[in-house]
Coordinates of N, CA, C and O in Angstrom, one line a residue:
G30 N -46.8 -9.8 -4.3 CA -46.7 -11.1 -4.0 C -47.8 -11.6 -3.1 O -48.6 -10.8 -2.7
S31 N -47.7 -12.8 -2.7 CA -48.7 -13.4 -1.8 C -48.3 -13.2 -0.3 O -47.1 -13.1 0.0
I32 N -49.3 -13.1 0.5 CA -49.0 -12.9 2.0 C -49.2 -14.3 2.6 O -50.2 -14.9 2.5
Q33 N -48.1 -14.7 3.3 CA -48.0 -16.0 3.9 C -48.2 -16.1 5.4 O -48.4 -17.1 6.0
D34 N -48.1 -14.9 6.1 CA -48.2 -15.0 7.6 C -49.6 -15.0 8.1 O -50.6 -14.7 7.4
P35 N -49.8 -15.3 9.4 CA -51.2 -15.5 9.9 C -52.0 -14.2 10.2 O -53.1 -14.3 10.6
D36 N -51.4 -13.0 10.0 CA -52.2 -11.8 10.2 C -53.4 -11.8 9.3 O -53.3 -12.2 8.1
P37 N -54.6 -11.2 9.7 CA -55.7 -11.1 8.8 C -55.4 -10.3 7.6 O -54.6 -9.4 7.6
V38 N -56.1 -10.8 6.5 CA -55.8 -10.2 5.2 C -57.1 -9.6 4.6 O -58.2 -10.2 4.8
V39 N -57.0 -8.5 3.9 CA -58.1 -7.9 3.3 C -57.7 -7.6 1.8 O -56.6 -7.3 1.5
Y40 N -58.7 -7.7 0.9 CA -58.5 -7.5 -0.5 C -59.0 -6.2 -0.8 O -60.2 -5.9 -0.6
A41 N -58.2 -5.3 -1.4 CA -58.6 -3.9 -1.8 C -57.7 -3.4 -2.9 O -56.5 -3.7 -3.0
L42 N -58.3 -2.6 -3.8 CA -57.6 -2.0 -4.9 C -56.9 -3.0 -5.7 O -55.7 -2.8 -6.2
G43 N -57.4 -4.2 -5.9 CA -56.8 -5.3 -6.7 C -55.6 -6.0 -6.0 O -54.9 -6.7 -6.7
K44 N -55.4 -5.8 -4.7 CA -54.3 -6.4 -4.1 C -54.7 -7.0 -2.7 O -55.7 -6.6 -2.2
S45 N -53.9 -7.8 -2.1 CA -54.1 -8.3 -0.8 C -53.3 -7.4 0.2 O -52.1 -7.1 -0.1
W46 N -53.9 -7.1 1.3 CA -53.2 -6.3 2.3 C -53.3 -6.9 3.7 O -54.3 -7.5 4.0
H47 N -52.3 -6.7 4.6 CA -52.5 -7.0 6.0 C -53.4 -5.9 6.5 O -53.3 -4.7 6.0
V48 N -54.4 -6.3 7.3 CA -55.3 -5.3 7.8 C -54.7 -4.0 8.4 O -55.1 -2.9 8.3
H49 N -53.6 -4.2 9.1 CA -52.9 -3.1 9.8 C -52.2 -2.2 8.8 O -51.7 -1.1 9.1
H50 N -52.1 -2.6 7.5 CA -51.4 -1.8 6.5 C -52.4 -1.1 5.6 O -52.0 -0.2 4.9
L51 N -53.7 -1.4 5.7 CA -54.7 -0.8 4.9 C -55.5 0.2 5.7 O -56.2 -0.2 6.7
S52 N -55.4 1.5 5.4 CA -56.1 2.5 6.3 C -57.0 3.4 5.4 O -56.8 3.5 4.2
C53 N -57.9 4.0 6.1 CA -58.8 4.9 5.4 C -58.1 6.1 4.9 O -57.2 6.7 5.6
D54 N -58.3 6.5 3.7 CA -57.6 7.7 3.1 C -57.9 9.0 3.8 O -57.2 9.9 3.7
H55 N -59.1 9.0 4.5 CA -59.5 10.2 5.2 C -59.1 10.3 6.6 O -58.4 11.2 7.1
C56 N -59.5 9.3 7.4 CA -59.2 9.3 8.9 C -57.9 8.6 9.2 O -57.4 8.7 10.4
H57 N -57.4 7.9 8.3 CA -56.1 7.2 8.4 C -56.1 6.1 9.5 O -55.1 5.6 9.9
K58 N -57.3 5.6 9.9 CA -57.4 4.5 10.8 C -57.4 3.2 10.0 O -57.9 3.2 8.9
P59 N -56.9 2.1 10.6 CA -56.9 0.8 9.9 C -58.3 0.4 9.5 O -59.2 0.7 10.3
I60 N -58.4 -0.2 8.4 CA -59.7 -0.7 7.9 C -60.1 -1.9 8.8 O -59.3 -2.8 8.9
Q61 N -61.3 -1.9 9.4 CA -61.8 -3.0 10.2 C -62.4 -4.1 9.2 O -63.4 -3.7 8.5
T62 N -62.0 -5.3 9.3 CA -62.6 -6.3 8.4 C -64.0 -6.6 8.8 O -64.8 -6.9 7.9
T63 N -64.4 -6.3 10.0 CA -65.8 -6.5 10.4 C -66.7 -5.5 9.8 O -67.9 -5.7 9.6
V64 N -66.2 -4.3 9.5 CA -67.0 -3.2 9.0 C -66.9 -3.1 7.5 O -67.8 -2.7 6.8
G65 N -65.7 -3.4 7.0 CA -65.5 -3.4 5.5 C -64.9 -2.0 5.1 O -64.6 -1.2 5.9
H66 N -64.9 -1.8 3.8 CA -64.4 -0.6 3.2 C -65.1 -0.3 1.9 O -65.8 -1.1 1.4
V67 N -64.8 0.9 1.4 CA -65.4 1.3 0.1 C -64.3 1.9 -0.7 O -63.4 2.7 -0.2
E68 N -64.2 1.5 -2.0 CA -63.2 2.1 -2.8 C -63.8 3.1 -3.8 O -64.9 3.0 -4.3
K69 N -63.0 4.2 -3.9 CA -63.5 5.3 -4.9 C -62.2 6.0 -5.4 O -61.4 6.4 -4.6
N70 N -62.2 6.1 -6.7 CA -61.1 6.8 -7.4 C -59.7 6.3 -6.9 O -58.8 7.1 -6.7
G71 N -59.6 5.0 -6.8 CA -58.3 4.5 -6.4 C -57.9 4.7 -5.0 O -56.7 4.5 -4.6
R72 N -58.8 5.0 -4.1 CA -58.6 5.2 -2.7 C -59.5 4.4 -1.9 O -60.6 4.0 -2.4
V73 N -59.1 4.1 -0.6 CA -59.9 3.3 0.2 C -60.5 4.1 1.4 O -59.7 5.0 1.9
Y74 N -61.8 3.9 1.7 CA -62.4 4.7 2.8 C -63.1 3.8 3.7 O -63.7 2.7 3.3
C75 N -63.2 4.1 5.0 CA -64.1 3.4 5.9 C -65.5 3.8 5.6 O -65.7 4.9 5.0
P76 N -66.5 3.0 5.8 CA -67.9 3.3 5.4 C -68.3 4.7 6.0 O -69.1 5.4 5.3
T77 N -68.0 5.0 7.2 CA -68.4 6.3 7.8 C -67.9 7.5 7.0 O -68.6 8.4 6.7
D78 N -66.6 7.5 6.7 CA -66.0 8.6 6.0 C -66.5 8.6 4.6 O -66.7 9.7 4.0
Y79 N -66.6 7.5 4.0 CA -67.2 7.4 2.6 C -68.5 8.1 2.6 O -68.8 9.0 1.7
G80 N -69.4 7.8 3.5 CA -70.7 8.4 3.6 C -70.7 9.9 3.8 O -71.3 10.6 3.1
A81 N -69.8 10.3 4.7 CA -69.7 11.7 5.0 C -69.1 12.5 3.9 O -69.5 13.6 3.6
L82 N -68.2 11.9 3.1 CA -67.6 12.6 2.0 C -68.3 12.6 0.7 O -68.3 13.6 0.0
F83 N -69.0 11.5 0.4 CA -69.5 11.3 -0.9 C -71.0 11.1 -1.0 O -71.6 11.3 -2.1
L84 N -71.7 10.6 0.0 CA -73.1 10.4 -0.1 C -73.9 11.7 0.1 O -73.5 12.5 0.9
P85 N -75.1 11.8 -0.5 CA -75.9 13.1 -0.3 C -76.4 13.2 1.1 O -76.6 12.2 1.8
K86 N -76.5 14.4 1.6 CA -77.0 14.7 2.9 C -78.5 15.1 2.8 O -78.9 15.8 1.9
C87 N -79.3 14.6 3.8 CA -80.7 15.0 3.9 C -80.8 16.5 4.2 O -80.2 17.0 5.1
R88 N -81.6 17.2 3.4 CA -81.8 18.6 3.6 C -82.7 18.9 4.8 O -82.7 20.0 5.3
G89 N -83.3 17.8 5.3 CA -84.2 18.0 6.5 C -83.4 17.9 7.8 O -83.4 18.7 8.6
C90 N -82.6 16.8 7.9 CA -81.9 16.5 9.2 C -80.4 16.7 9.1 O -79.7 16.7 10.1
G91 N -79.8 16.7 7.8 CA -78.4 16.9 7.6 C -77.6 15.6 7.7 O -76.4 15.6 7.4
H92 N -78.2 14.4 8.0 CA -77.5 13.2 8.0 C -77.5 12.6 6.6 O -78.3 12.9 5.7
V93 N -76.6 11.6 6.4 CA -76.5 10.9 5.1 C -77.7 10.2 4.7 O -78.4 9.6 5.5
V94 N -78.1 10.4 3.4 CA -79.2 9.6 2.8 C -78.5 8.4 2.0 O -77.9 8.6 1.0
E95 N -78.7 7.2 2.6 CA -78.0 6.1 2.0 C -78.9 5.3 1.0 O -78.5 5.0 0.0
N96 N -80.1 5.1 1.4 CA -81.0 4.2 0.6 C -82.0 5.0 -0.1 O -81.8 5.7 -1.1
E97 N -83.3 4.9 0.3 CA -84.4 5.6 -0.4 C -84.4 7.1 -0.1 O -84.6 7.5 1.0
A98 N -84.1 7.8 -1.1 CA -84.1 9.3 -1.0 C -85.3 9.9 -1.7 O -85.8 9.4 -2.7
V99 N -85.8 11.0 -1.2 CA -86.9 11.7 -1.8 C -86.3 13.0 -2.4 O -85.5 13.7 -1.8
C100 N -86.7 13.2 -3.7 CA -86.2 14.4 -4.4 C -87.3 14.8 -5.4 O -88.2 14.1 -5.7
A101 N -87.2 16.1 -5.8 CA -88.2 16.6 -6.8 C -87.9 16.1 -8.1 O -86.7 16.3 -8.6
Q102 N -88.8 15.5 -8.8 CA -88.5 14.9 -10.1 C -88.4 16.0 -11.2 O -87.7 15.8 -12.2
D103 N -89.0 17.2 -11.0 CA -89.0 18.2 -12.0 C -87.7 19.1 -11.9 O -87.5 20.0 -12.7
G104 N -86.9 18.8 -10.9 CA -85.6 19.6 -10.8 C -85.8 21.0 -10.2 O -84.9 21.7 -10.1
K105 N -87.0 21.3 -9.8 CA -87.2 22.7 -9.3 C -86.9 22.8 -7.8 O -86.9 23.9 -7.2
L106 N -86.4 21.7 -7.2 CA -86.1 21.7 -5.8 C -84.8 20.9 -5.7 O -84.7 19.7 -6.0
E107 N -83.7 21.5 -5.2 CA -82.4 20.9 -5.1 C -82.3 20.0 -3.9 O -82.9 20.3 -2.9
G108 N -81.5 19.0 -4.0 CA -81.2 18.1 -2.8 C -82.1 16.9 -2.7 O -82.9 16.6 -3.5
K109 N -81.7 16.2 -1.6 CA -82.4 14.9 -1.3 C -82.9 15.0 0.2 O -82.3 15.7 1.0
W110 N -83.9 14.1 0.5 CA -84.4 14.0 1.9 C -84.6 12.6 2.2 O -84.9 11.8 1.3
H111 N -84.6 12.2 3.5 CA -85.2 11.0 3.9 C -86.7 11.1 3.8 O -87.2 12.2 4.0
A112 N -87.4 10.1 3.5 CA -88.8 10.2 3.3 C -89.5 10.8 4.6 O -90.4 11.6 4.5
A113 N -89.0 10.4 5.8 CA -89.6 10.9 7.0 C -89.3 12.4 7.2 O -90.0 13.0 8.0
C114 N -88.3 12.9 6.6 CA -87.9 14.3 6.8 C -88.5 15.3 5.8 O -88.4 16.5 5.9
F115 N -89.1 14.7 4.7 CA -89.6 15.6 3.7 C -91.0 16.1 4.0 O -92.0 15.3 4.0
G116 N -91.1 17.3 4.3 CA -92.4 18.0 4.6 C -92.2 19.5 4.5 O -91.2 20.0 4.2
C117 N -93.3 20.2 4.8 CA -93.3 21.6 4.8 C -92.3 22.2 5.8 O -92.2 21.7 6.9
Q118 N -91.5 23.1 5.3 CA -90.5 23.7 6.1 C -91.0 24.5 7.3 O -90.2 24.8 8.2
L119 N -92.2 24.9 7.3 CA -92.8 25.6 8.5 C -93.5 24.7 9.4 O -93.3 24.7 10.6
C120 N -94.5 24.0 8.9 CA -95.4 23.2 9.8 C -94.9 21.7 10.0 O -95.4 21.0 10.8
K121 N -93.9 21.3 9.2 CA -93.3 20.0 9.2 C -94.2 18.9 8.8 O -93.8 17.7 8.9
K122 N -95.4 19.2 8.3 CA -96.3 18.1 7.9 C -95.9 17.5 6.6 O -95.4 18.2 5.7
P123 N -96.1 16.2 6.4 CA -95.7 15.6 5.1 C -96.7 16.0 4.0 O -97.7 16.6 4.3
F124 N -96.3 15.6 2.8 CA -97.1 15.9 1.7 C -97.8 14.6 1.2 O -97.2 13.9 0.4
P125 N -99.0 14.3 1.8 CA -99.6 13.0 1.5 C -99.9 12.7 0.0 O -99.8 11.6 -0.5
D126 N -100.2 13.8 -0.7 CA -100.6 13.6 -2.1 C -99.4 13.8 -3.0 O -99.5 13.9 -4.2
K127 N -98.2 13.9 -2.4 CA -96.9 14.1 -3.1 C -96.8 15.4 -3.9 O -95.9 15.6 -4.7
S128 N -97.7 16.4 -3.6 CA -97.6 17.7 -4.2 C -97.2 18.7 -3.2 O -97.6 18.6 -2.0
F129 N -96.4 19.6 -3.6 CA -95.9 20.6 -2.7 C -95.5 21.9 -3.5 O -95.5 21.9 -4.7
Y130 N -95.2 23.0 -2.8 CA -94.9 24.2 -3.4 C -93.4 24.5 -3.1 O -93.0 24.2 -2.0
V131 N -92.7 25.2 -4.0 CA -91.3 25.5 -3.7 C -91.2 27.0 -3.6 O -91.6 27.8 -4.5
F132 N -90.6 27.4 -2.5 CA -90.3 28.8 -2.3 C -88.8 28.9 -1.8 O -88.4 28.3 -0.9
E133 N -88.0 29.7 -2.6 CA -86.6 29.8 -2.3 C -85.9 28.5 -2.0 O -85.2 28.3 -1.0
N134 N -86.1 27.6 -3.0 CA -85.5 26.2 -3.0 C -85.8 25.4 -1.8 O -85.0 24.6 -1.3
A135 N -87.0 25.6 -1.2 CA -87.5 24.8 -0.1 C -88.9 24.4 -0.3 O -89.7 25.1 -0.8
P136 N -89.3 23.2 0.2 CA -90.7 22.7 0.0 C -91.6 23.2 1.1 O -91.3 23.3 2.3
Y137 N -92.9 23.6 0.7 CA -93.9 24.1 1.6 C -95.2 23.5 1.2 O -95.5 23.2 0.1
C138 N -96.1 23.4 2.2 CA -97.5 23.1 2.0 C -98.1 24.4 1.3 O -97.5 25.4 1.3
R139 N -99.3 24.2 0.8 CA -100.0 25.3 0.0 C -100.1 26.6 0.9 O -99.7 27.6 0.4
R140 N -100.6 26.4 2.1 CA -100.9 27.6 2.9 C -99.6 28.3 3.3 O -99.5 29.5 3.2
H141 N -98.5 27.6 3.7 CA -97.3 28.2 4.1 C -96.5 28.8 2.9 O -95.8 29.7 3.1
Y142 N -96.6 28.1 1.7 CA -96.0 28.7 0.5 C -96.6 30.1 0.3 O -95.9 31.1 0.1
H143 N -97.9 30.2 0.4 CA -98.6 31.5 0.1 C -98.3 32.5 1.2 O -98.2 33.7 1.0
K144 N -98.1 32.0 2.4 CA -97.7 32.9 3.5 C -96.3 33.5 3.2 O -96.1 34.7 3.4
M145 N -95.4 32.6 2.8 CA -94.0 33.1 2.5 C -94.0 34.0 1.3 O -93.2 34.9 1.2
N146 N -94.9 33.7 0.4 CA -94.9 34.5 -0.9 C -95.8 35.7 -0.8 O -96.0 36.4 -1.8
N147 N -96.3 36.0 0.4 CA -97.2 37.2 0.6 C -98.4 37.1 -0.4 O -98.8 38.1 -1.0
S148 N -99.0 35.9 -0.6 CA -100.1 35.7 -1.5 C -101.3 35.1 -0.8 O -102.1 34.4 -1.4
L149 N -101.4 35.4 0.5 CA -102.7 35.1 1.3 C -103.5 36.3 1.2 O -103.1 37.4 1.4
C150 N -104.8 36.1 0.9 CA -105.7 37.2 0.7 C -105.9 37.9 2.1 O -106.2 37.3 3.1
K151 N -105.8 39.2 2.1 CA -106.0 40.0 3.3 C -107.4 40.0 3.7 O -107.8 40.2 4.9
G152 N -108.3 39.7 2.8 CA -109.8 39.7 3.1 C -110.2 38.4 3.7 O -110.7 38.3 4.8
C153 N -110.0 37.3 3.0 CA -110.5 36.0 3.5 C -109.4 35.1 4.0 O -109.7 34.0 4.5
D154 N -108.1 35.5 3.9 CA -107.0 34.7 4.5 C -106.7 33.4 3.8 O -106.1 32.5 4.3
K155 N -107.2 33.3 2.5 CA -107.0 32.0 1.8 C -106.0 32.4 0.7 O -105.8 33.5 0.2
P156 N -105.3 31.3 0.1 CA -104.3 31.5 -0.9 C -104.9 32.1 -2.2 O -106.0 31.8 -2.6
I157 N -104.1 33.0 -2.8 CA -104.5 33.6 -4.1 C -103.7 32.9 -5.2 O -102.5 32.9 -5.2
E158 N -104.4 32.3 -6.1 CA -103.8 31.7 -7.3 C -104.6 32.1 -8.5 O -105.6 31.6 -8.8
G159 N -104.1 33.2 -9.1 CA -104.9 33.7 -10.3 C -104.9 35.2 -10.1 O -104.0 35.9 -9.7
P160 N -106.1 35.8 -10.5 CA -106.2 37.3 -10.5 C -106.0 37.8 -9.0 O -106.5 37.2 -8.1
C161 N -105.4 38.9 -8.9 CA -105.0 39.5 -7.6 C -105.1 41.0 -7.7 O -104.6 41.6 -8.6
A162 N -105.8 41.6 -6.6 CA -105.8 43.0 -6.5 C -104.7 43.3 -5.4 O -104.7 42.7 -4.3
Q163 N -103.8 44.2 -5.8 CA -102.7 44.6 -4.9 C -102.7 46.1 -4.6 O -102.8 46.9 -5.5
T164 N -102.6 46.4 -3.3 CA -102.6 47.8 -3.0 C -101.2 48.4 -2.9 O -100.2 47.6 -2.9
M165 N -101.1 49.7 -2.7 CA -99.8 50.3 -2.6 C -99.0 49.9 -1.3 O -97.8 49.9 -1.3
E166 N -99.8 49.5 -0.3 CA -99.2 49.0 0.9 C -98.7 47.6 0.8 O -98.0 47.1 1.8
G167 N -98.9 46.9 -0.3 CA -98.5 45.5 -0.5 C -99.5 44.5 0.0 O -99.2 43.3 0.0
W168 N -100.7 45.0 0.3 CA -101.8 44.0 0.7 C -102.2 43.4 -0.6 O -102.3 44.0 -1.7
R169 N -102.6 42.1 -0.5 CA -103.1 41.4 -1.7 C -104.5 40.8 -1.4 O -104.7 40.3 -0.2
F170 N -105.4 40.8 -2.3 CA -106.7 40.3 -2.2 C -107.2 39.5 -3.4 O -106.7 39.8 -4.5
H171 N -108.1 38.6 -3.2 CA -108.8 38.1 -4.4 C -109.6 39.3 -4.8 O -110.1 40.1 -4.0
P172 N -109.8 39.6 -6.1 CA -110.5 40.8 -6.6 C -111.9 40.9 -5.9 O -112.2 42.0 -5.5
N173 N -112.6 39.8 -5.7 CA -114.0 40.0 -5.1 C -113.9 40.1 -3.6 O -114.9 40.3 -2.9
C174 N -112.7 40.0 -2.9 CA -112.6 40.2 -1.5 C -112.1 41.6 -1.1 O -112.2 42.0 0.0
F175 N -111.7 42.3 -2.1 CA -111.2 43.7 -1.9 C -112.4 44.6 -1.8 O -113.1 45.0 -2.7
S176 N -112.8 45.0 -0.5 CA -114.0 45.8 -0.3 C -113.8 46.8 0.9 O -112.8 46.6 1.7
C177 N -114.6 47.7 1.0 CA -114.6 48.7 2.0 C -114.8 48.0 3.4 O -115.7 47.2 3.5
V178 N -114.0 48.4 4.4 CA -114.2 47.7 5.7 C -115.5 48.1 6.4 O -115.9 47.4 7.3
E179 N -116.1 49.3 6.0 CA -117.3 49.7 6.6 C -118.6 49.1 5.9 O -119.3 48.4 6.6
C180 N -118.7 49.3 4.6 CA -120.0 48.9 4.0 C -119.9 47.7 3.1 O -120.8 47.2 2.6
R181 N -118.6 47.2 3.0 CA -118.3 46.0 2.2 C -118.6 46.1 0.7 O -118.6 45.2 -0.1
A182 N -118.7 47.4 0.2 CA -118.8 47.6 -1.2 C -117.5 47.3 -1.9 O -116.4 47.6 -1.3
P183 N -117.6 46.6 -3.0 CA -116.3 46.3 -3.7 C -115.5 47.5 -4.1 O -116.0 48.5 -4.4
L184 N -114.2 47.4 -3.9 CA -113.2 48.4 -4.3 C -112.5 47.9 -5.5 O -112.0 46.8 -5.5
T185 N -112.6 48.7 -6.6 CA -112.0 48.2 -7.8 C -110.7 48.9 -8.1 O -109.7 48.3 -8.4
D186 N -110.7 50.2 -8.1 CA -109.6 51.0 -8.6 C -109.1 51.9 -7.4 O -108.0 51.7 -6.9
V187 N -109.9 52.8 -7.0 CA -109.5 53.8 -6.0 C -110.0 53.4 -4.7 O -111.2 52.9 -4.5
Y188 N -109.2 53.6 -3.7 CA -109.6 53.3 -2.3 C -108.9 54.4 -1.4 O -108.0 55.1 -1.8
Y189 N -109.3 54.4 -0.2 CA -108.7 55.4 0.8 C -108.2 54.6 2.0 O -108.9 53.8 2.6
N190 N -106.9 54.9 2.3 CA -106.3 54.2 3.4 C -106.4 55.1 4.7 O -105.9 56.2 4.7
Y191 N -107.1 54.6 5.7 CA -107.2 55.3 6.9 C -107.0 54.2 8.0 O -107.6 53.2 8.1
E192 N -106.0 54.5 8.9 CA -105.6 53.6 10.0 C -105.4 52.2 9.5 O -105.8 51.2 10.1
N193 N -104.7 52.1 8.4 CA -104.3 50.9 7.7 C -105.4 50.0 7.3 O -105.3 48.8 7.3
K194 N -106.5 50.6 6.9 CA -107.7 49.9 6.4 C -108.2 50.6 5.1 O -107.9 51.8 5.0
A195 N -108.8 49.8 4.3 CA -109.3 50.4 3.0 C -110.8 50.7 3.1 O -111.6 50.0 3.6
Y196 N -111.1 52.0 2.6 CA -112.4 52.5 2.6 C -112.8 53.0 1.2 O -112.0 53.4 0.5
C197 N -114.1 52.9 1.0 CA -114.7 53.6 -0.2 C -114.8 55.1 0.0 O -114.7 55.5 1.2
E198 N -115.0 55.8 -1.1 CA -115.0 57.3 -1.0 C -116.2 57.8 -0.1 O -116.0 58.6 0.8
R199 N -117.3 57.1 -0.2 CA -118.5 57.5 0.6 C -118.2 57.4 2.1 O -118.4 58.3 2.9
D200 N -117.7 56.3 2.5 CA -117.4 56.0 3.9 C -116.3 56.9 4.5 O -116.3 57.3 5.6
I201 N -115.3 57.1 3.7 CA -114.2 58.0 4.2 C -114.7 59.4 4.4 O -114.3 60.1 5.3
M202 N -115.6 59.9 3.5 CA -116.2 61.2 3.7 C -117.0 61.3 5.0 O -116.9 62.3 5.7
I203 N -117.8 60.2 5.3 CA -118.5 60.2 6.5 C -117.6 60.3 7.7 O -117.8 61.0 8.7
I204 N -116.5 59.5 7.7 CA -115.5 59.5 8.8 C -114.9 60.9 8.9 O -114.8 61.4 10.1
Q205 N -114.6 61.5 7.8 CA -113.9 62.8 7.9 C -114.9 63.9 8.4 O -114.5 64.8 9.1
R206 N -116.2 63.8 8.2 CA -117.2 64.7 8.7 C -117.4 64.5 10.2 O -117.8 65.5 10.9
T207 N -117.3 63.3 10.6 CA -117.7 63.0 12.0 C -116.5 63.0 13.0 O -116.7 63.0 14.2
R208 N -115.3 63.0 12.5 CA -114.1 63.0 13.4 C -113.2 64.1 13.0 O -113.2 64.6 11.9
H209 N -112.4 64.6 14.0 CA -111.5 65.7 13.7 C -110.1 65.2 13.2 O -109.6 64.1 13.6
N210 N -109.5 65.9 12.4 CA -108.2 65.7 11.8 C -108.0 64.3 11.2 O -107.0 63.6 11.5
V211 N -108.9 63.8 10.5 CA -108.8 62.5 9.8 C -108.1 62.8 8.5 O -108.5 63.6 7.7
R212 N -107.0 62.1 8.3 CA -106.2 62.2 7.1 C -106.2 60.8 6.4 O -105.6 59.9 6.9
A213 N -106.9 60.7 5.3 CA -106.9 59.5 4.6 C -106.3 59.7 3.2 O -106.5 60.7 2.6
E214 N -105.5 58.8 2.8 CA -104.8 58.9 1.5 C -105.5 58.2 0.4 O -105.9 57.0 0.6
R215 N -105.7 58.9 -0.7 CA -106.4 58.3 -1.8 C -105.3 57.5 -2.6 O -104.2 58.0 -2.9
R216 N -105.7 56.3 -2.8 CA -104.7 55.4 -3.5 C -105.3 54.6 -4.6 O -106.6 54.5 -4.7
R217 N -104.5 53.9 -5.4 CA -105.0 53.1 -6.5 C -104.6 51.6 -6.3 O -103.5 51.3 -5.7
T218 N -105.4 50.8 -6.8 CA -105.1 49.3 -6.7 C -104.4 48.9 -8.0 O -104.7 49.4 -9.1
F219 N -103.5 47.9 -7.9 CA -102.9 47.3 -9.1 C -103.6 46.0 -9.2 O -103.7 45.2 -8.3
V220 N -103.9 45.6 -10.4 CA -104.5 44.3 -10.7 C -103.5 43.5 -11.5 O -103.0 43.9 -12.5
G221 N -103.2 42.3 -11.0 CA -102.3 41.4 -11.7 C -102.7 39.9 -11.5 O -103.8 39.6 -11.1
R222 N -101.7 39.1 -11.7 CA -101.9 37.6 -11.4 C -100.8 37.1 -10.6 O -99.7 37.5 -10.7
I223 N -101.2 36.1 -9.8 CA -100.2 35.3 -9.0 C -100.2 33.9 -9.5 O -101.2 33.3 -9.6

């Protein structure tokens, strides 16, 4: 029926309600007419609880993303961000050209992606995208950066590890002749692509 007394009235779920009779389904507080309410699945919520319960949260700051959300269009990155929160997860810098790298479902700039992915060249410290020489120790190099630490001769297949550095056969022999108890391990390089 109709409500005839002077108490404020709010319209919700297809009916008229006294404001003190209409409450949020989550916090159970009366709906404030100055703030309004949101209806979902036949229930009434205050805007705060509706946002907390149903709106996406920014993966950067954790707060509700109400209006303009940033997300990956290719679906390779889950979630949404505020535009101001979307940036490299390590250096926090934004992506001005809108391109970024994804590592373990998080966005990174080129350098930090390669740092996380262990694909920075141990020789020149730049990202490797393409052919890669990898050692048994897990070091990675651009093929033309993999060289003897002494003479800079390119190392292609066999190298010698001494004190965590790669040497060619000629230089490791010189070291072994001039120093006592030098033990260098002969190792092989794996060539692949990143």
